[in-house]
PDB file of C-alpha atoms in Angstrom:
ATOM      1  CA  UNK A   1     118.933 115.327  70.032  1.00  0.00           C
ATOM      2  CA  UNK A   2     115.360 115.514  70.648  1.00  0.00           C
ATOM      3  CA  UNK A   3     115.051 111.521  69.312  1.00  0.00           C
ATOM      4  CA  UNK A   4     117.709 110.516  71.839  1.00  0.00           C
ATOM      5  CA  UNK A   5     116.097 112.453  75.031  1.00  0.00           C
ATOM      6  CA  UNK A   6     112.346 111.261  73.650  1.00  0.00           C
ATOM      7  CA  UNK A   7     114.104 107.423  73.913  1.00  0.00           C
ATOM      8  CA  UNK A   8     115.936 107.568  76.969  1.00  0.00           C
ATOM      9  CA  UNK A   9     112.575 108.964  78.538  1.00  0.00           C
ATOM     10  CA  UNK A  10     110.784 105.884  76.976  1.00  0.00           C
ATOM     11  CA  UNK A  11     113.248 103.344  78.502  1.00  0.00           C
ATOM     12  CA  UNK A  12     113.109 104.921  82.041  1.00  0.00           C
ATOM     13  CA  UNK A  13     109.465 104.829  81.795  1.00  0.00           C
ATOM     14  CA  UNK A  14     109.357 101.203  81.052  1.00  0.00           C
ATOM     15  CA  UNK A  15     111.927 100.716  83.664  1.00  0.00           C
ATOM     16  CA  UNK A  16     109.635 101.913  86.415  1.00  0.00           C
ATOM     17  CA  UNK A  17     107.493  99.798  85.031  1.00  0.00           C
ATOM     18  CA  UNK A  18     108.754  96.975  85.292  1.00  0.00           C
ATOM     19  CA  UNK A  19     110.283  97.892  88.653  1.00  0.00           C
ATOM     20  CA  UNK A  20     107.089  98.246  89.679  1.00  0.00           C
ATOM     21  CA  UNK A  21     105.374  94.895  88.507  1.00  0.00           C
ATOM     22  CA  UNK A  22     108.695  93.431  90.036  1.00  0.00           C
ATOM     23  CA  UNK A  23     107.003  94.980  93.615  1.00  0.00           C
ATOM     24  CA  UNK A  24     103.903  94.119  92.745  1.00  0.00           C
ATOM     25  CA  UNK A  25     105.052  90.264  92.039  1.00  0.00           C
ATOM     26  CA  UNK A  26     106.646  90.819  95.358  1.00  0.00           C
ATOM     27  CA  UNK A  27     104.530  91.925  97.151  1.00  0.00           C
ATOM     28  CA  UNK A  28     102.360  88.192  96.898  1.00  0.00           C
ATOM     29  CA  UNK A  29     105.623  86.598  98.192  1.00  0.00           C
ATOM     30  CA  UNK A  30     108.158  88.186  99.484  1.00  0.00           C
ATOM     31  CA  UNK A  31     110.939  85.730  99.223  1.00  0.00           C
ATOM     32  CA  UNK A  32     111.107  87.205  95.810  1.00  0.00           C
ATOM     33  CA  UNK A  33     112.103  90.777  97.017  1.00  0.00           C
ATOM     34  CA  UNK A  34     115.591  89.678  97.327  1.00  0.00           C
ATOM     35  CA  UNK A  35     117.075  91.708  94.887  1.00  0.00           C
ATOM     36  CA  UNK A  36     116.206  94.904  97.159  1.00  0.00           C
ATOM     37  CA  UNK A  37     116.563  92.805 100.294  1.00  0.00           C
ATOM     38  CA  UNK A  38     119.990  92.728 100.717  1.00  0.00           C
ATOM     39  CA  UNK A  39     119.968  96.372 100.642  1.00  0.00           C
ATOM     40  CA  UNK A  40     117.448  96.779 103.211  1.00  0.00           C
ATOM     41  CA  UNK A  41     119.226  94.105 106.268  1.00  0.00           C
ATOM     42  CA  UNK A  42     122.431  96.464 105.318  1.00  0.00           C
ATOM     43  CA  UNK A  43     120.563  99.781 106.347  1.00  0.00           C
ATOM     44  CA  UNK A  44     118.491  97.926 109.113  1.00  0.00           C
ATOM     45  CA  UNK A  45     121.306  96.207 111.043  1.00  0.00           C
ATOM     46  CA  UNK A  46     123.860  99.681 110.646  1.00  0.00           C
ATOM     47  CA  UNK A  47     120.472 101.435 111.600  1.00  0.00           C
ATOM     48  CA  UNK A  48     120.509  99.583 115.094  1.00  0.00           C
ATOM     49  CA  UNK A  49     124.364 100.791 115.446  1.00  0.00           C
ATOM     50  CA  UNK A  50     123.953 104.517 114.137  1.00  0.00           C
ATOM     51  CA  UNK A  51     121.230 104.932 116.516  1.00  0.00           C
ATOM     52  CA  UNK A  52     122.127 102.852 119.384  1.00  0.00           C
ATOM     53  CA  UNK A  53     124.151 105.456 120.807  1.00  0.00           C
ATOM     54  CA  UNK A  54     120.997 107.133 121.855  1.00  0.00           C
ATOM     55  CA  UNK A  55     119.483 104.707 124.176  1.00  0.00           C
ATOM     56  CA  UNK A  56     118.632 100.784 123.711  1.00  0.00           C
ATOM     57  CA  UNK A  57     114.865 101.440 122.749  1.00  0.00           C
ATOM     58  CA  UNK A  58     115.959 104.172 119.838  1.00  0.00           C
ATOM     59  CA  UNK A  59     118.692 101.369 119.059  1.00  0.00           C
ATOM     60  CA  UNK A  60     115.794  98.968 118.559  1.00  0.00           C
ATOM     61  CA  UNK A  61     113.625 101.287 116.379  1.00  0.00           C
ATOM     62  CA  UNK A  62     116.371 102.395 114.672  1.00  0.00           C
ATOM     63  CA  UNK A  63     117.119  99.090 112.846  1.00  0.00           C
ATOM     64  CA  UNK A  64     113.350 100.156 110.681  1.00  0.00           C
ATOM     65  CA  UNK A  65     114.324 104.010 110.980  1.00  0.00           C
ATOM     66  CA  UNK A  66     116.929 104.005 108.795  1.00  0.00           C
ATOM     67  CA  UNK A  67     115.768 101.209 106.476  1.00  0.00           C
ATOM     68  CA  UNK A  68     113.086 103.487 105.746  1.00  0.00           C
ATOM     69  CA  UNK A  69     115.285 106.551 105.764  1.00  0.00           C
ATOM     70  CA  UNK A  70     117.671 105.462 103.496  1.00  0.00           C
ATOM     71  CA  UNK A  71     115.625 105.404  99.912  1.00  0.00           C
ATOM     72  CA  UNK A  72     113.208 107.781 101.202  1.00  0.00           C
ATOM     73  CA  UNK A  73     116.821 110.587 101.835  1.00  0.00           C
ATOM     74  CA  UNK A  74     118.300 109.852  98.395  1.00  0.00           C
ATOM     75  CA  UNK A  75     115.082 110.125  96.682  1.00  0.00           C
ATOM     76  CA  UNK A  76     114.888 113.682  98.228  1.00  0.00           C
ATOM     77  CA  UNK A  77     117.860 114.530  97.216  1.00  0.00           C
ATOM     78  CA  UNK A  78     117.515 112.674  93.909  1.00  0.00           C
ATOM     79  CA  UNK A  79     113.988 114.796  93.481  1.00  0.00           C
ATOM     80  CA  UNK A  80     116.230 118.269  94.401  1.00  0.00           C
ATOM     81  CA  UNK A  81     118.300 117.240  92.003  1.00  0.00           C
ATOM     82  CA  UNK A  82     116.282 117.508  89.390  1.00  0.00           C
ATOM     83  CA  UNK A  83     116.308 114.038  89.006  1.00  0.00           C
ATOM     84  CA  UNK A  84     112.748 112.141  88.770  1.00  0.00           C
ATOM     85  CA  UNK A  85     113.508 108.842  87.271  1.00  0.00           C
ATOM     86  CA  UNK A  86     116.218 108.478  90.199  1.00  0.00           C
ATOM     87  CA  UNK A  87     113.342 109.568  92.412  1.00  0.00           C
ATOM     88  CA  UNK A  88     110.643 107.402  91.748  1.00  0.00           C
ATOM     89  CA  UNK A  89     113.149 104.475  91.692  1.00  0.00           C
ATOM     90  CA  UNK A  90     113.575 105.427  95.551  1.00  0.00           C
ATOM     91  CA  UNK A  91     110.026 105.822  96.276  1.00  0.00           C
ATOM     92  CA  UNK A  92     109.368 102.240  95.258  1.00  0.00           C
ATOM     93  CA  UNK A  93     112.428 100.984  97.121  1.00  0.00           C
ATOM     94  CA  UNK A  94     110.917 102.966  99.690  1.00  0.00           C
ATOM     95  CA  UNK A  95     107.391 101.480  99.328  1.00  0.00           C
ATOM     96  CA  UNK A  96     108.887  97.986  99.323  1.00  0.00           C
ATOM     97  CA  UNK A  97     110.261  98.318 102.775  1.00  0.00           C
ATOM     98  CA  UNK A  98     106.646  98.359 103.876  1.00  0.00           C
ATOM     99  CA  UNK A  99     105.989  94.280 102.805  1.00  0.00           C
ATOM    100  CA  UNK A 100     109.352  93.300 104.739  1.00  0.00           C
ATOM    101  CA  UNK A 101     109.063  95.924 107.756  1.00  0.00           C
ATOM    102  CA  UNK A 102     105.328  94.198 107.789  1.00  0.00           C
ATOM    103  CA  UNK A 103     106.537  90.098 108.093  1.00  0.00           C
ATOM    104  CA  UNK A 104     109.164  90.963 110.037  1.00  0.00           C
ATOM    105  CA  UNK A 105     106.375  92.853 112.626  1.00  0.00           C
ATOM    106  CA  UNK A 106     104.125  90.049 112.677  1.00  0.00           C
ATOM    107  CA  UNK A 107     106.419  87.494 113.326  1.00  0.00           C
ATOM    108  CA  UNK A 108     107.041  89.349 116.898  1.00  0.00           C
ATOM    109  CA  UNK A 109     105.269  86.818 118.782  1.00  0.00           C
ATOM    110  CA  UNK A 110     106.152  83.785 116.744  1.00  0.00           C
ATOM    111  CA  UNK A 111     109.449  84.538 116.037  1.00  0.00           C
ATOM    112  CA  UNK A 112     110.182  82.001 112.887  1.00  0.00           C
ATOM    113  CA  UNK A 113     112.225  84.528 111.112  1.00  0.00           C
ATOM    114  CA  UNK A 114     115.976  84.094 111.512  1.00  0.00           C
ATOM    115  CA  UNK A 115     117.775  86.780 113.190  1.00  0.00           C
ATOM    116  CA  UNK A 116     120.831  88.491 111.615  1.00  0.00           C
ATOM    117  CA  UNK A 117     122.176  90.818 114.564  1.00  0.00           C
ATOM    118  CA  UNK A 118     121.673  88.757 117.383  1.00  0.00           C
ATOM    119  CA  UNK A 119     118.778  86.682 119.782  1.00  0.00           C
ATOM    120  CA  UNK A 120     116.436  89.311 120.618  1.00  0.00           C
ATOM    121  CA  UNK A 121     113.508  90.568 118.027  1.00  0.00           C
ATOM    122  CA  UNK A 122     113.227  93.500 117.496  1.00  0.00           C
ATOM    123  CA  UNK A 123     109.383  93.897 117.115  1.00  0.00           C
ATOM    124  CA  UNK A 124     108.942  91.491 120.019  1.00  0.00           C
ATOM    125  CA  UNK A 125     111.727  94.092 122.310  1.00  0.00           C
ATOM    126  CA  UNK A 126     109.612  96.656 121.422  1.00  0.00           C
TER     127      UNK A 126
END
């Protein structure tokens, strides 16, 4: 019993590792990120519509609220849970967001990016 737990603690560990060098590599250009990506427009764009209702400039920031939210809520509860492998997944998922969140800032003026949810930018809105 004590073999199989000591392995399975081995494999997470290299797991994280390698989910982090797959950040790191990332993080030099980010058009390699799209395995979390997809993940990320999903909670942005239903981020926009959750908080929306609340007024158009909370609808704007709410596209990056809950892209951030999202990873950072599970690995909470992941973390409560008892669970930190699951956690620390979700705080690099949760790191990541910064290197997209940051392009997707500094293209308010230029606007090259392609939009998903419609015309306006968000970064250049706000």
């Amino acid at each position: 019993m004590n073999f199989s737990r000591s392995f399975r603690g081995w494999i997470q560990a290299v797991m994280i590792l390698a989910l982090g060098f797959y950040v790191l590599y990332g993080a030099f250009d980010l058009r390699r990120l799209w395995l979390i990506d997809g993940a990320n427009l999903l909670f942005h764009e239903a981020g926009h519509i959750f908080f929306g209702v609340f007024g158009e400039v909370i609808g704007f920031w709410g596209g990056t609220w809950l892209q951030l939210l999202m990873p950072l809520a599970i690995g909470v509860a992941f973390y409560c849970q008892g669970q930190p492998y699951s956690s620390s997944v979700m705080a690099l998922w949760f790191g990541e967001n910064f290197f997209g969140i940051s392009v997707y800032i500094q293209d308010a003026r230029a606007q090259n990016l392609p939009l998903v949810g419609g015309e306006i930018h968000d970064w250049g809105y706000l």
